[in-house]
mmCIF file of C-alpha atoms in Angstrom:
data_model
loop_
_atom_site.group_PDB
_atom_site.id
_atom_site.type_symbol
_atom_site.label_atom_id
_atom_site.label_comp_id
_atom_site.label_asym_id
_atom_site.label_seq_id
_atom_site.Cartn_x
_atom_site.Cartn_y
_atom_site.Cartn_z
ATOM 1 C CA MET A 859 0.001 0.006 -0.006
ATOM 2 C CA SER A 860 1.387 3.362 -0.866
ATOM 3 C CA ALA A 861 1.334 6.479 1.280
ATOM 4 C CA ASN A 862 -1.043 8.144 -1.160
ATOM 5 C CA SER A 863 -3.644 5.393 -0.778
ATOM 6 C CA GLU A 864 -3.331 5.572 3.013
ATOM 7 C CA MET A 865 -4.071 9.295 2.841
ATOM 8 C CA GLN A 866 -7.146 8.606 0.724
ATOM 9 C CA ILE A 867 -8.373 6.033 3.239
ATOM 10 C CA ARG A 868 -7.831 8.409 6.122
ATOM 11 C CA ARG A 869 -9.572 11.210 4.270
ATOM 12 C CA SER A 870 -12.526 9.022 3.398
ATOM 13 C CA ALA A 871 -12.745 7.818 7.002
ATOM 14 C CA THR A 872 -12.687 11.386 8.328
ATOM 15 C CA THR A 873 -15.237 12.510 5.760
ATOM 16 C CA LEU A 874 -17.487 9.622 6.813
ATOM 17 C CA ARG A 875 -17.143 10.669 10.428
ATOM 18 C CA SER A 876 -17.844 14.317 9.618
ATOM 19 C CA THR A 877 -20.796 13.316 7.442
ATOM 20 C CA ASN A 878 -22.222 11.168 10.241
ATOM 21 C CA SER A 879 -21.639 13.906 12.799
ATOM 22 C CA SER A 880 -23.274 16.486 10.514
ATOM 23 C CA LYS A 881 -26.257 14.135 10.058
ATOM 24 C CA SER A 882 -26.570 13.687 13.804
ATOM 25 C CA ALA A 883 -26.238 17.442 14.268
ATOM 26 C CA SER A 884 -28.953 18.014 11.665
ATOM 27 C CA ASN A 885 -31.142 15.453 13.434
ATOM 28 C CA LEU A 886 -30.620 17.307 16.704
ATOM 29 C CA ALA A 887 -31.393 20.589 15.011
ATOM 30 C CA SER A 888 -34.563 19.192 13.461
ATOM 31 C CA ASN A 889 -35.648 17.819 16.847
ATOM 32 C CA ASN A 890 -34.914 21.098 18.598
ATOM 33 C CA PRO A 891 -35.934 23.989 16.329
ATOM 34 C CA SER A 892 -34.850 26.670 18.785
ATOM 35 C CA ARG A 893 -31.166 25.999 18.190
ATOM 36 C CA HIS A 894 -30.735 27.496 14.737
ATOM 37 C CA VAL A 895 -33.037 30.487 14.635
ATOM 38 C CA GLU A 896 -31.968 33.020 12.071
ATOM 39 C CA PRO A 897 -32.525 36.665 12.933
ATOM 40 C CA VAL A 898 -35.143 38.422 10.852
ATOM 41 C CA LEU A 899 -34.117 41.720 9.339
ATOM 42 C CA TYR A 900 -36.709 44.398 8.645
ATOM 43 C CA SER A 901 -36.616 47.439 6.465
ATOM 44 C CA GLU A 902 -37.618 50.313 8.725
ATOM 45 C CA ILE A 903 -39.103 52.259 5.828
ATOM 46 C CA ALA A 904 -41.213 49.317 4.675
ATOM 47 C CA VAL A 905 -42.502 48.610 8.191
ATOM 48 C CA ARG A 906 -43.430 52.277 8.664
ATOM 49 C CA LEU A 907 -45.202 52.322 5.299
ATOM 50 C CA ASN A 908 -47.171 49.184 6.204
ATOM 51 C CA GLU A 909 -48.142 50.610 9.617
ATOM 52 C CA HIS A 910 -49.188 53.880 7.981
ATOM 53 C CA SER A 911 -51.328 51.990 5.452
ATOM 54 C CA LEU A 912 -52.912 49.997 8.268
ATOM 55 C CA GLU A 913 -53.638 53.235 10.165
ATOM 56 C CA GLN A 914 -55.300 54.716 7.083
ATOM 57 C CA CYS A 915 -57.466 51.589 6.747
ATOM 58 C CA ARG A 916 -58.468 51.826 10.406
ATOM 59 C CA THR A 917 -59.368 55.515 10.074
ATOM 60 C CA SER A 918 -61.441 54.904 6.938
ATOM 61 C CA VAL A 919 -63.276 51.968 8.493
ATOM 62 C CA SER A 920 -63.867 54.029 11.651
ATOM 63 C CA ALA A 921 -65.509 56.786 9.630
ATOM 64 C CA LEU A 922 -67.562 54.357 7.583
ATOM 65 C CA SER A 923 -68.722 52.328 10.557
ATOM 66 C CA GLY A 924 -69.547 55.554 12.414
ATOM 67 C CA CYS A 925 -71.760 56.570 9.507
ATOM 68 C CA VAL A 926 -73.475 53.187 9.521
ATOM 69 C CA ALA A 927 -73.994 53.255 13.295
ATOM 70 C CA GLY A 928 -75.456 56.766 13.085
ATOM 71 C CA ILE A 929 -77.821 55.875 10.262
ATOM 72 C CA LEU A 930 -78.916 52.673 12.007
ATOM 73 C CA GLY A 931 -79.576 54.674 15.171
ATOM 74 C CA LEU A 932 -77.352 52.683 17.491
ATOM 75 C CA THR A 933 -77.067 54.218 20.940
ATOM 76 C CA SER A 934 -75.105 53.591 24.108
ATOM 77 C CA TYR A 935 -73.073 50.396 24.405
ATOM 78 C CA LYS A 936 -74.491 48.987 21.155
ATOM 79 C CA GLY A 937 -72.641 51.668 19.225
ATOM 80 C CA PHE A 938 -69.359 50.923 20.966
ATOM 81 C CA LEU A 939 -69.835 47.189 20.446
ATOM 82 C CA PHE A 940 -70.402 47.916 16.770
ATOM 83 C CA TYR A 941 -67.074 49.793 16.710
ATOM 84 C CA GLY A 942 -65.310 46.874 18.353
ATOM 85 C CA PHE A 943 -66.891 44.464 15.874
ATOM 86 C CA SER A 944 -65.920 46.578 12.875
ATOM 87 C CA MET A 945 -62.295 46.912 14.048
ATOM 88 C CA PHE A 946 -62.064 43.186 14.770
ATOM 89 C CA PHE A 947 -63.574 42.423 11.375
ATOM 90 C CA LEU A 948 -61.021 44.690 9.662
ATOM 91 C CA SER A 949 -58.175 43.007 11.548
ATOM 92 C CA PHE A 950 -59.521 39.581 10.614
ATOM 93 C CA LEU A 951 -59.733 40.564 6.925
ATOM 94 C CA ILE A 952 -56.159 41.846 6.947
ATOM 95 C CA TYR A 953 -54.944 38.735 8.744
ATOM 96 C CA SER A 954 -56.778 36.446 6.318
ATOM 97 C CA TYR A 955 -55.153 38.328 3.447
ATOM 98 C CA ILE A 956 -51.583 38.055 4.774
ATOM 99 C CA ARG A 957 -52.145 34.652 6.494
ATOM 100 C CA ASN A 958 -48.975 33.305 8.099
ATOM 101 C CA GLU A 959 -46.732 35.775 6.323
ATOM 102 C CA HIS A 960 -47.337 38.555 8.860
ATOM 103 C CA ARG A 961 -43.582 38.651 9.585
ATOM 104 C CA THR A 962 -43.068 39.807 6.016
ATOM 105 C CA PHE A 963 -45.186 42.920 6.544
ATOM 106 C CA PHE A 964 -45.113 43.684 10.288
ATOM 107 C CA THR A 965 -42.697 43.056 13.150
ATOM 108 C CA SER A 966 -45.371 41.226 15.142
ATOM 109 C CA LEU A 967 -48.985 40.197 14.901
ATOM 110 C CA ASN A 968 -49.926 42.793 17.522
ATOM 111 C CA HIS A 969 -49.635 45.475 14.842
ATOM 112 C CA VAL A 970 -52.562 43.943 13.009
ATOM 113 C CA PHE A 971 -54.892 43.298 15.948
ATOM 114 C CA ILE A 972 -54.013 45.640 18.828
ATOM 115 C CA ASN A 973 -52.021 48.699 17.748
ATOM 116 C CA GLY A 974 -54.181 51.587 16.650
ATOM 117 C CA PHE A 975 -57.423 50.035 17.911
ATOM 118 C CA PHE A 976 -58.397 53.134 19.884
ATOM 119 C CA ASN A 977 -56.903 55.680 17.476
ATOM 120 C CA GLY A 978 -59.975 55.601 15.276
ATOM 121 C CA LEU A 979 -62.408 55.811 18.182
ATOM 122 C CA LEU A 980 -62.687 59.614 18.069
ATOM 123 C CA THR A 981 -63.303 59.510 14.317
ATOM 124 C CA TYR A 982 -65.964 56.870 14.881
ATOM 125 C CA VAL A 983 -67.725 58.897 17.592
ATOM 126 C CA LEU A 984 -67.597 62.048 15.447
ATOM 127 C CA PHE A 985 -69.297 60.403 12.443
ATOM 128 C CA TRP A 986 -71.631 58.376 14.660
ATOM 129 C CA THR A 987 -73.013 61.382 16.525
ATOM 130 C CA PHE A 988 -73.123 63.604 13.429
ATOM 131 C CA LEU A 989 -75.138 61.171 11.324
ATOM 132 C CA TYR A 990 -77.305 60.129 14.257
ATOM 133 C CA GLY A 991 -78.194 63.786 14.762
ATOM 134 C CA MET A 992 -78.804 64.405 11.081
ATOM 135 C CA VAL A 993 -81.024 61.353 10.569
ATOM 136 C CA HIS A 994 -82.826 60.817 13.826
ATOM 137 C CA VAL A 995 -82.945 64.214 15.530
ATOM 138 C CA TYR A 996 -83.616 66.645 12.652
#
């Protein structure tokens, strides 16, 4: 046996060991998904643009649902429940559109459901009382 063939045998044996160890490491990684979590990078401009678009949608839906509540003549807690329903419905529609890819558009799912929920409340009350007064009082 020559020295060159011995080197090939040693190399093949070490490559087999490294291949087996990499397979066992990949099995461990597949069993424990928290080991190799890659950080997610966000574009600050894109996230701001998406949050701004979501805020515009919330404001528009607040005004529209306020008009509907005023025309329907909802009063007291029924009007506020209608606001909560309309905001939840908007959040559900947005979530159903983006599905499980919310990390592509927002930093967390809270941006879709929670953030900005009460920002449109004043717009809602303004349109609600205005149209209620125009339709039912005058």
